[in-house]
């Protein structure tokens, strides 16, 4: 067996590959559950059915997917233009800090416009943090992978400093938290009785906007060319500096909005635990979504399903959480491996396979 | 003088695991492959090494087990990224996720286990030198192995023929392929060797550095290591220096805290990360230096005949 | 090899096809399940077991905080047998995710739910407001409602007793504390440890390093090494792992166990372990539910109620000191001894408690400063 590059990516396979991948995961999962002496059907239901079984469950799925979609969108734009920003987590935290800072200024009497200000501040915070990476890359040629990653740790400590120090709730018995934001800052809910908030629509709007930007504007085209063929881009006179700044500021901005949405949405205050690693999970989401805005929505929903399913596996079946990590890893491996079939076809040949 | 000697000793110790894993990732990246799964590999190797020592009472068998586990995972990773051309970044992250889960899952029964006490290793005579002796010559053998490994790696990459082939594959897999080298197999060998070294580092952490097993115990050392290779602009000597620098600044910030410096501890905890960024910015100012050392095909898939 | 590969692919594809069909069929078949479940629950011959949910902040295998909670849960199951059924969800991030998990536990028929970290407070409060029929228990927080109450342990009692031993054992008069996160409890523990040491050795100074994490064994060990380098010869930690103790063991210095009995991790370095045993509280809360006597409120239990103890006290400790520990324990049991009793001065020399003044719980909750003898700055900036 060997692989042969297809002349062009297969459309049929790009649809079939995730299905095959899920099927492989189902098979592996069945084996895994059977080995552990659990009913495989129950086990699979917990991951694939229970997270989408009702309107409420779906709303929770959307809440969980919102920050993932936003962060992954920005990352996809970066990666497509060969900018390896892996610090979306830090940019999200700075967005939460900036948005939270504005929310703390509000009072109960403040109008609903404050939410707009919070989100704008979040975007600016995220952009500023990503801007450091861009600046160091631009001026000092410092590698963006390293700078953006290190800035995640710095952002965590900065948030921690604020909520333990200057921004601590004076009535909070010294616990690391700001006071609860006034109700006026709450991101509007879409459906009462759920936690589904406006952020999900913002995320979907961002998906559309990024799609238009990438595939329908000249600036987006320049970025894509710059990523695919840097030399050609240079001959065409496309500025790689402009690409660097555009992509990093864009991805910092959306990650910042995601952070502000978390802070002013389901959290309602700042604590050291604004994000359970959304910025890192988003990297996986971006790739599983094949760096395409629509793919990212599906990938974010899939990963959220697995995260929530992991909780259900504990509460329904008594499986340890670590098993969820194993299962998630397997799903990702098979998703990535199956994507090979889009660009390659399998050739069944004897002996030939030994050639390199 | 004594505090400085002790700080130096602690720095060498703290940098060792980072240096070993860093050299592993270096050899990966020199042939063009980025492995973001380092954290997962280190965790699985940590439990493999720890469990082996629990059962065999022999540290070196434990290290070997860690290396074996690391090599095995790297083999799977290599197959996926080299033969199936999966995205290196995503596959690495998936490996990290898998490794964290899997190590926790198999490790649960070792959580309360302990390893036997060990003799303090010391180089004869040299260890008796006042001040410097205790600092430099009374460390675990692995500390010296890490240093030796750095020299060996530098020699291998820049002085040996195989090293040349390896680097040329990192620069341009297409030309190496045209010259008749079996690019994919060589890349796989590099990935496996890199995984084995990450595994050694993971086992060193759980067997010697903090002899215990708990879920997620490497606590992000794998990510720091990834940053380290970039920081070192892909030069073995600088990997070692970078590891010591990071370990040194970490120890220094603890030292400052212990001295009672009037600065919030969160700001001091930031120090190693900020220092890394600043030093990187300073050394990266010369673009040719980076271009010469950075493998040109880093992160890009290679498919023969494409 | 080639054949094997080919076969592998065929097999994979076949399996995938079968499994996809199975999945679709499975989903279709299972849809009417909620109704069926309700029906099977109704005609139970004997009263259903009380379902109790636990939400943990770390993994059960952290060997520290969560481990202690889970041991208590097991003790609870052992005590009540089939009258209760417990469920755990581990490593739940503090923040929005907690609300989903608590709500789900409630929807799954758990009548009593424990959340074991401070960061779950607001989320639990929110769910408690909408699920009035369910009783919620929140560890280490300060907010309660008609169906949500709080529980906590007086970990500082263990820290104080450890301090008494440390004060007697130190030769350099320098103690070291590896601290985790600057929440009030940890600051209180550093102070209590120092007060304990000063009660037998007024010359003692305490150096503190903050790891800024609950759990990071390599970093804990680096912090411990740094303290040893600066002359500390007895270490104490408020972090989760045994790394600090093991570092002391390697260096031939002394240290303590925390959360659970850690004596085996450092046979020569180990002086004693300050442990938390949540079982008495979990049993009481369950009994309240079974007897229908559950009432809201908040408790702060210590050695008196059997939640805090100092165990595995080493033979290396002088007889007099061991006797002192026994006296303290007896005093705590009978209520004749209090750790926080004046005169107590702050780090700045300011009087915080006058002579013989006993600190009340409100005072205890508001300690954001170091006592005299602790070096450095409180990271909370207080």
GROMACS .gro file of C-alpha atoms in nm, chain A residues 47 109 187 249 255 344:
model
    6
   47UNK     CA    1  -2.012   1.096   2.415
  109UNK     CA    2  -2.759   5.212   3.652
  187UNK     CA    3  -2.400   3.972   2.789
  249UNK     CA    4  -0.401   4.173   1.546
  255UNK     CA    5  -0.944   3.590   2.114
  344UNK     CA    6  -0.384   1.138  -0.132
   0.00000   0.00000   0.00000
